[in-house]
Coordinates of C-alpha atoms and ligand atoms in Angstrom, one line a residue:
M1 CA 28.2 1.8 -86.5
T2 CA 24.5 0.8 -86.8
A3 CA 22.6 -1.7 -84.7
L4 CA 22.1 -3.8 -87.9
K5 CA 25.8 -4.2 -88.9
G6 CA 26.6 -7.5 -89.5
K7 CA 23.2 -8.9 -88.9
H8 CA 21.7 -11.6 -91.1
I9 CA 18.4 -10.8 -92.6
V10 CA 16.1 -13.1 -94.5
L11 CA 13.8 -10.7 -96.6
G12 CA 10.6 -12.8 -97.5
I13 CA 8.8 -11.3 -100.5
T14 CA 5.3 -12.6 -101.5
G15 CA 3.0 -11.6 -104.4
G16 CA 1.6 -8.2 -103.8
I17 CA 2.0 -4.7 -105.4
A18 CA 3.8 -3.6 -102.4
A19 CA 6.8 -5.9 -103.3
Y20 CA 8.3 -3.0 -105.3
K21 CA 8.8 -1.3 -101.9
S22 CA 10.9 -4.4 -100.8
A23 CA 13.6 -3.2 -103.1
I24 CA 13.7 0.1 -101.0
L25 CA 13.7 -2.1 -97.8
A26 CA 16.5 -4.4 -98.9
R27 CA 18.6 -1.3 -99.8
L28 CA 18.1 0.2 -96.3
F29 CA 19.3 -3.0 -94.5
V30 CA 22.4 -3.3 -96.9
K31 CA 23.2 0.4 -96.3
A32 CA 22.9 -0.2 -92.6
G33 CA 25.6 -3.1 -92.9
A34 CA 23.2 -6.1 -92.8
E35 CA 23.6 -9.2 -95.0
V36 CA 20.4 -9.7 -96.8
Q37 CA 19.0 -13.1 -98.2
V38 CA 15.9 -12.8 -100.3
V39 CA 13.4 -15.6 -100.4
M40 CA 10.6 -14.9 -102.9
T41 CA 7.4 -16.9 -103.4
P42 CA 6.7 -17.7 -106.9
A43 CA 3.9 -15.2 -107.1
A44 CA 6.2 -12.5 -106.0
R45 CA 8.5 -12.8 -109.1
E46 CA 5.4 -11.4 -111.0
F47 CA 5.7 -8.1 -109.1
I48 CA 9.5 -7.6 -108.7
T49 CA 12.2 -9.6 -110.6
P50 CA 14.7 -11.7 -108.6
V51 CA 17.7 -9.7 -110.8
T52 CA 16.5 -6.5 -109.0
M53 CA 16.7 -8.0 -105.6
S54 CA 19.9 -10.0 -106.1
A55 CA 21.6 -7.0 -107.7
L56 CA 20.6 -5.0 -104.5
T57 CA 21.6 -7.6 -102.1
D58 CA 24.7 -9.1 -103.8
K59 CA 23.4 -12.5 -103.2
P60 CA 21.2 -15.0 -105.6
V61 CA 17.5 -14.8 -104.7
I62 CA 15.9 -18.0 -103.7
T63 CA 12.5 -18.9 -105.0
E64 CA 12.5 -22.7 -105.5
F65 CA 13.6 -25.6 -103.3
F66 CA 16.0 -26.7 -106.2
T67 CA 17.9 -24.5 -108.9
A68 CA 16.1 -26.1 -112.0
N69 CA 19.3 -26.7 -114.2
T70 CA 21.8 -27.9 -111.8
G71 CA 19.5 -29.5 -109.1
E72 CA 21.2 -27.7 -106.3
W73 CA 19.1 -28.1 -103.1
H74 CA 18.4 -24.8 -101.0
S75 CA 18.3 -25.7 -97.6
H76 CA 15.5 -23.8 -95.8
V77 CA 16.9 -25.2 -92.5
D78 CA 20.2 -23.6 -93.2
I79 CA 18.7 -20.3 -94.1
G80 CA 16.4 -20.4 -91.2
L81 CA 19.3 -20.9 -88.8
W82 CA 21.5 -18.4 -90.5
A83 CA 18.8 -15.6 -89.9
D84 CA 19.2 -13.1 -87.0
A85 CA 15.8 -11.8 -88.2
M86 CA 13.4 -12.7 -90.8
V87 CA 11.1 -10.1 -92.2
I88 CA 8.2 -10.8 -94.6
A89 CA 7.3 -7.7 -96.5
P90 CA 4.8 -7.6 -98.0
A91 CA 3.1 -10.4 -96.5
T92 CA -0.1 -11.2 -98.4
A93 CA -3.3 -12.8 -97.0
S94 CA -2.3 -16.1 -98.6
T95 CA 1.0 -16.4 -97.2
I96 CA -0.2 -15.2 -93.6
A97 CA -2.7 -18.1 -93.8
K98 CA -0.2 -20.6 -94.9
M99 CA 2.2 -19.4 -92.0
A100 CA -0.4 -19.5 -89.6
H101 CA -1.3 -23.1 -90.4
G102 CA 2.0 -24.6 -91.5
V103 CA 1.2 -24.9 -95.2
A104 CA 4.7 -25.6 -96.3
D105 CA 4.3 -25.6 -99.9
N106 CA 7.0 -23.1 -101.0
M107 CA 10.5 -22.0 -100.0
L108 CA 9.3 -18.9 -97.9
V109 CA 7.0 -20.7 -95.7
T110 CA 9.4 -23.6 -95.2
T111 CA 12.2 -21.2 -94.2
Y112 CA 9.7 -19.4 -91.9
L113 CA 8.9 -22.8 -90.2
S114 CA 12.6 -23.3 -89.6
A115 CA 13.5 -20.0 -88.6
K116 CA 14.6 -19.7 -85.0
A117 CA 15.2 -15.9 -85.0
P118 CA 12.4 -13.3 -84.6
V119 CA 10.0 -12.9 -87.3
F120 CA 8.4 -9.7 -88.5
I121 CA 5.4 -9.6 -90.7
A122 CA 4.3 -6.6 -92.6
P123 CA 0.8 -7.3 -94.2
A124 CA -0.2 -5.8 -97.5
M125 CA -3.5 -6.3 -99.1
D126 CA -7.0 -5.0 -99.8
L127 CA -8.9 -3.3 -97.1
D128 CA -11.6 -6.0 -97.3
M129 CA -9.1 -8.9 -97.3
F130 CA -7.3 -7.2 -94.3
A131 CA -10.5 -6.7 -92.3
H132 CA -11.9 -10.3 -93.2
P133 CA -12.2 -12.3 -89.9
S134 CA -10.0 -15.2 -91.4
T135 CA -7.1 -12.7 -92.0
T136 CA -7.7 -11.2 -88.3
A137 CA -7.7 -14.7 -86.8
N138 CA -4.6 -15.7 -88.8
L139 CA -2.6 -12.8 -87.7
K140 CA -3.7 -13.3 -84.2
T141 CA -2.5 -16.8 -84.4
L142 CA 0.9 -15.7 -85.8
A143 CA 1.2 -13.1 -83.0
G144 CA 0.3 -15.7 -80.5
Y145 CA 3.4 -17.7 -81.8
G146 CA 5.5 -14.8 -80.9
N147 CA 5.8 -13.2 -84.4
H148 CA 5.8 -9.5 -84.5
I149 CA 3.1 -7.9 -86.9
I150 CA 3.8 -4.6 -88.5
E151 CA 0.4 -3.3 -88.8
P152 CA -0.4 -2.0 -92.2
A153 CA -1.2 1.6 -92.6
A154 CA -4.5 3.3 -93.8
G155 CA -4.3 4.9 -97.2
E156 CA -5.0 4.7 -101.0
L157 CA -4.7 1.0 -102.0
A158 CA -3.7 -0.5 -105.4
S159 CA -7.4 -0.9 -106.1
H160 CA -7.8 2.8 -105.4
L161 CA -10.0 2.2 -102.4
I162 CA -8.9 3.9 -99.4
G163 CA -8.7 2.0 -96.1
K164 CA -6.3 -0.2 -93.9
G165 CA -4.3 -2.6 -95.9
R166 CA -1.3 -0.7 -97.3
M167 CA 2.1 -2.2 -96.2
E168 CA 3.8 0.1 -93.9
E169 CA 6.5 2.3 -95.5
P170 CA 10.1 0.6 -95.9
E171 CA 11.5 3.4 -93.6
V172 CA 9.2 2.5 -90.9
I173 CA 9.7 -1.3 -91.3
F174 CA 13.5 -0.7 -91.2
S175 CA 13.3 1.3 -88.0
V176 CA 11.2 -1.5 -86.2
I177 CA 13.9 -3.9 -87.0
E178 CA 16.9 -1.4 -86.3
R179 CA 15.2 -0.7 -83.0
F180 CA 14.8 -4.3 -82.2
F181 CA 18.5 -4.8 -82.7
G182 CA 19.5 -1.6 -80.9
D183 CA 17.7 -2.7 -77.8
T184 CA 19.5 -2.8 -74.4
A185 CA 18.4 -5.0 -71.7
E186 CA 18.3 -2.9 -68.5
L187 CA 14.6 -3.4 -68.2
A188 CA 14.5 -7.0 -69.5
G189 CA 11.8 -9.2 -67.8
K190 CA 10.2 -6.1 -66.3
H191 CA 6.6 -4.9 -66.9
V192 CA 6.0 -1.4 -67.6
L193 CA 2.6 0.1 -67.5
I194 CA 1.8 3.4 -69.0
T195 CA -1.4 5.4 -69.1
A196 CA -1.7 7.6 -72.3
G197 CA -4.1 10.1 -74.2
P198 CA -7.2 11.7 -72.9
T199 CA -10.3 10.1 -71.5
Y200 CA -13.7 10.7 -72.9
E201 CA -16.7 10.9 -70.4
K202 CA -19.9 10.3 -72.1
I203 CA -22.8 12.8 -71.7
D204 CA -25.0 11.2 -74.1
P205 CA -24.4 8.7 -77.2
V206 CA -23.0 11.5 -79.2
R207 CA -21.2 13.8 -76.8
F208 CA -18.5 13.7 -74.3
I209 CA -16.2 15.4 -72.0
G210 CA -12.6 15.3 -73.3
N211 CA -9.3 17.1 -73.8
Y212 CA -6.7 17.8 -76.5
S213 CA -4.2 15.3 -75.4
T214 CA -3.0 13.1 -78.3
G215 CA -1.2 10.5 -76.4
K216 CA 2.2 11.2 -78.1
M217 CA 4.3 11.5 -75.0
G218 CA 2.9 8.3 -73.5
I219 CA 3.5 6.4 -76.7
A220 CA 7.1 7.7 -76.9
L221 CA 7.7 6.5 -73.4
A222 CA 6.4 3.2 -74.3
D223 CA 8.7 2.7 -77.2
A224 CA 11.6 4.1 -75.3
A225 CA 10.9 1.7 -72.3
A226 CA 10.6 -1.4 -74.6
A227 CA 14.0 -0.3 -76.3
R228 CA 15.4 -0.9 -72.9
G229 CA 14.0 -4.5 -72.8
A230 CA 10.9 -4.0 -71.0
D231 CA 7.4 -5.6 -71.8
V232 CA 5.2 -2.4 -72.1
T233 CA 1.4 -2.2 -71.9
V234 CA -0.1 1.3 -72.7
V235 CA -3.6 1.8 -71.5
A236 CA -4.6 4.5 -73.8
G237 CA -7.7 6.7 -74.1
P238 CA -8.9 7.6 -77.6
V239 CA -5.6 8.2 -79.6
D240 CA -4.4 7.8 -83.1
V241 CA -0.6 7.5 -82.5
K242 CA 0.7 4.0 -82.4
P243 CA 3.8 2.4 -81.0
T244 CA 6.5 1.3 -83.4
H245 CA 8.2 -1.1 -80.9
P246 CA 6.8 -4.9 -81.1
R247 CA 7.3 -5.2 -77.3
V248 CA 4.6 -2.5 -76.7
K249 CA 1.0 -3.6 -76.3
V250 CA -1.9 -1.1 -76.4
V251 CA -5.1 -1.6 -74.6
K252 CA -7.8 1.0 -75.6
V253 CA -10.2 2.4 -73.1
E254 CA -12.5 5.4 -73.2
S255 CA -13.3 6.8 -69.8
A256 CA -11.2 7.3 -66.5
R257 CA -13.1 4.5 -64.8
Q258 CA -12.3 2.0 -67.5
M259 CA -8.6 3.1 -67.6
L260 CA -8.5 2.7 -63.7
E261 CA -10.0 -0.8 -64.2
K262 CA -7.7 -1.9 -66.8
C263 CA -4.8 -0.5 -64.9
E264 CA -5.9 -2.3 -61.7
D265 CA -5.8 -5.6 -63.5
L266 CA -2.2 -5.0 -64.6
F267 CA -0.6 -3.4 -61.7
D268 CA 0.4 -6.4 -59.7
E269 CA 2.9 -7.5 -62.2
T270 CA 4.1 -3.9 -63.1
S271 CA 7.5 -3.0 -61.9
I272 CA 7.2 0.7 -63.3
A273 CA 4.0 2.5 -63.8
I274 CA 4.0 5.8 -65.6
F275 CA 0.9 7.9 -65.6
A276 CA 1.1 10.2 -68.8
A277 CA -2.7 10.3 -69.5
A278 CA -4.4 13.6 -69.2
V279 CA -7.4 12.1 -67.3
A280 CA -10.5 13.9 -67.2
D281 CA -11.0 15.1 -63.5
Y282 CA -14.7 15.1 -63.7
A283 CA -17.4 12.8 -65.5
P284 CA -21.1 13.8 -65.9
A285 CA -23.1 12.5 -62.8
E286 CA -25.6 10.9 -65.4
Y287 CA -25.5 9.4 -68.7
A288 CA -28.5 9.9 -71.2
D289 CA -29.0 6.7 -73.1
T290 CA -30.7 8.7 -75.9
K291 CA -29.4 11.8 -77.5
I292 CA -30.2 15.0 -75.4
K293 CA -32.5 17.0 -77.9
R294 CA -32.3 20.9 -78.3
E295 CA -36.2 21.1 -78.5
H296 CA -38.4 19.7 -75.6
T297 CA -35.8 20.4 -73.0
Q298 CA -34.8 23.2 -71.1
V299 CA -31.2 24.3 -71.3
P300 CA -29.7 21.3 -69.4
T301 CA -27.4 21.6 -66.4
L302 CA -24.5 19.3 -66.5
R303 CA -24.0 17.8 -63.0
L304 CA -20.4 16.5 -62.7
I305 CA -19.0 14.0 -60.3
K306 CA -15.3 13.4 -59.6
N307 CA -13.4 10.9 -61.5
P308 CA -11.0 8.3 -59.7
D309 CA -7.4 9.7 -59.4
I310 CA -5.6 6.7 -61.2
A311 CA -2.1 7.6 -60.3
K312 CA -3.0 8.0 -56.6
T313 CA -5.2 4.9 -56.3
L314 CA -2.5 2.6 -57.7
S315 CA 0.4 4.5 -56.0
S316 CA -1.4 3.8 -52.7
K317 CA -1.2 0.2 -53.3
K318 CA 2.4 0.1 -54.3
H319 CA 4.4 -2.7 -52.7
P320 CA 8.3 -2.4 -52.3
G321 CA 10.0 -2.6 -55.8
Q322 CA 7.4 -0.9 -57.6
L323 CA 8.0 2.6 -58.9
T324 CA 5.2 5.0 -59.9
I325 CA 6.0 8.1 -61.9
G326 CA 3.3 11.0 -62.8
F327 CA 3.4 14.0 -64.8
A328 CA 2.3 17.5 -63.7
L329 CA 0.9 20.0 -66.2
E330 CA 1.2 23.4 -64.6
T331 CA 0.7 26.9 -65.7
D332 CA 2.1 28.7 -62.7
N333 CA 4.1 28.1 -59.4
E334 CA 5.2 25.0 -61.3
K335 CA 7.9 23.3 -59.2
V336 CA 5.9 23.8 -55.8
N337 CA 2.7 22.4 -57.4
A338 CA 4.7 19.5 -59.0
A339 CA 6.5 18.8 -55.7
E340 CA 3.0 18.7 -53.9
K341 CA 1.4 16.4 -56.4
L342 CA 4.4 14.0 -56.1
A343 CA 3.9 13.9 -52.3
S344 CA 0.0 13.6 -52.4
K345 CA -0.3 11.1 -55.0
N346 CA 2.6 8.9 -53.3
L347 CA 4.7 9.1 -56.4
D348 CA 8.3 8.3 -56.7
L349 CA 9.2 10.8 -59.4
I350 CA 7.2 13.5 -61.3
V351 CA 7.7 14.9 -64.6
L352 CA 6.9 18.6 -64.7
N353 CA 5.5 20.2 -68.0
S354 CA 5.2 24.0 -67.8
L355 CA 2.5 25.3 -70.3
R356 CA 4.6 28.6 -70.2
D357 CA 7.3 26.7 -72.2
A358 CA 6.6 27.2 -76.0
G359 CA 6.7 23.8 -77.6
A360 CA 5.8 21.9 -74.6
G361 CA 2.5 20.4 -73.8
F362 CA -0.6 18.9 -75.8
G363 CA -0.4 17.9 -79.3
T364 CA 3.1 19.2 -80.1
D365 CA 6.0 17.0 -81.2
T366 CA 8.4 18.5 -78.7
N367 CA 8.6 18.8 -74.9
K368 CA 10.8 20.3 -72.1
V369 CA 10.5 18.8 -68.8
T370 CA 12.0 18.9 -65.2
I371 CA 12.0 15.6 -63.3
L372 CA 11.6 15.7 -59.6
S373 CA 12.0 13.3 -56.8
P374 CA 11.1 13.8 -53.1
A375 CA 14.6 15.2 -52.9
G376 CA 14.2 17.7 -55.5
I377 CA 15.2 18.2 -59.1
I378 CA 17.0 15.2 -60.7
A379 CA 16.8 16.2 -64.3
D380 CA 16.1 19.2 -66.7
T381 CA 15.8 18.8 -70.4
P382 CA 15.9 21.5 -73.0
L383 CA 13.3 21.7 -75.8
K384 CA 13.7 18.3 -77.7
S385 CA 11.5 15.8 -79.7
K386 CA 9.0 13.9 -77.5
R387 CA 10.9 10.7 -78.6
E388 CA 14.3 12.1 -77.2
V389 CA 12.5 13.5 -74.0
A390 CA 11.1 10.0 -73.4
A391 CA 14.5 8.4 -73.7
D392 CA 15.7 11.0 -71.0
I393 CA 12.8 10.2 -68.7
I394 CA 13.5 6.4 -69.0
N395 CA 17.1 7.1 -68.2
A396 CA 16.2 9.1 -65.2
I397 CA 13.9 6.3 -64.0
L398 CA 16.7 3.8 -64.5
K399 CA 19.1 5.9 -62.6
Y400 CA 16.5 6.4 -59.8
D401 CA 15.5 2.6 -59.7
P402 CA 17.7 1.0 -57.2
F403 CA 16.8 -2.4 -58.5
T404 CA 18.5 -1.9 -61.9
H405 CA 21.9 -0.8 -60.3
Ligands
LIG1 N1 -4.0 11.6 -62.9 C1 -4.5 10.3 -62.8 N2 -5.8 10.4 -62.7 C2 -6.6 11.5 -62.5 C3 -6.0 12.7 -62.5 C4 -4.6 12.7 -62.8 O1 -3.8 9.3 -62.9 N3 -8.0 11.3 -62.3 C5 -2.5 11.6 -63.1 C6 -2.0 12.1 -64.3 O2 -2.0 11.1 -65.4 C7 -0.8 12.8 -64.0 C8 -1.0 13.2 -62.5 O3 -2.0 12.5 -62.0 O4 0.4 11.8 -64.0 C9 -1.2 14.7 -62.5 O5 -2.0 15.0 -63.3 P1 -2.8 16.6 -63.4 O6 -3.9 16.7 -64.3 O7 -1.5 17.6 -63.5 O8 -3.1 16.8 -61.9 P2 -4.5 16.8 -61.1 O9 -4.3 15.8 -60.0 O10 -5.8 16.6 -62.0 O11 -4.5 18.3 -60.6 P3 -5.0 19.7 -61.4 O12 -5.7 19.3 -62.5 O13 -5.9 20.3 -60.2 O14 -3.5 20.5 -61.5

């Protein structure tokens, strides 16, 4: 039984090369037990035929307001109300603009304007069109109306140029929707704040102190918390990984100080804060405005100052009802060190990673953790994917949080 069984999905297809991938997307929805109603723009028919789409979905495809020979009226209002979700994939720059401004000159945009269900938009266009300020502004407007934008990926485009604008793969779009319906509500209405990735501490305009953290664990935790209904903000250092859950927002920062500042702005409204970032402990005492040259200088000495401890600073301001969770990356005497960090940083729980465990730690797709509360070990996971470990950590937090009982 999948989360999509019996769900009504309106699949909107617009006129872009990526429309051929909509056939795969429709197939995935149907295979998962959903009913799919395809609505195409007139331009989409130039890229994939209605016959293909109706054969895959077992329903006539709608492209016009009327069926020409019978005069049968297609009610966009009825389709909009029937939908449990509307997915527009691919969404061209033109359709995105029309949706943002209510230009209801085709069946797809009128259906969108009548839809009461959540709407997911997967843009697909050339890199320059995607980067154009008007497209950025239109997507921002649509996101502001509560629509979920499934960001395009970077890669080779139909124009053979390489850049961002390629529609996300059907499997990814499918998993975003599946995840949305698979959500549970234990954390509904709660804000979760997560720090993730490394921090970069600038030495000069071209150099920094950093570390190998990729942010995978933090982003996996963000998706896992959102799947339990939370509104999640990730404050991330320089990372490439992206969350897939539409309820996760990422705020990018660079240094530990910037990370602390952003977290401080968000902490008051936060119910649960998880500090998964590998924050640099030290930053250069001085920043050189111009590149430090090899000639003309003696071998420079890098003087360091201590960075703020984000977990400790925020945990010391905790008010009743707020939970803070830290990570401890240890190489020896692991449990004792982790328990000490838990106490000294005033955390409620700490997730211990041992670098002695193969497959755990920076950059890997797997992890193995032990979760400690002030009373001792509350959970222990075998080596699993970071996504599964993230779900286990959120489960442990839910069990621990007295307010969700
Ligand atoms: N942490 C933080 N700010 C810092 C350093 C650490 O928020 N400046 C958080 C991490 O995100 C993690 C926890 O504190 O949740 C422990 O991080 P870790 O690097 O293991 O501990 P440190 O306090 O830096 O101790 P040490 O490096 O000496 O083990």
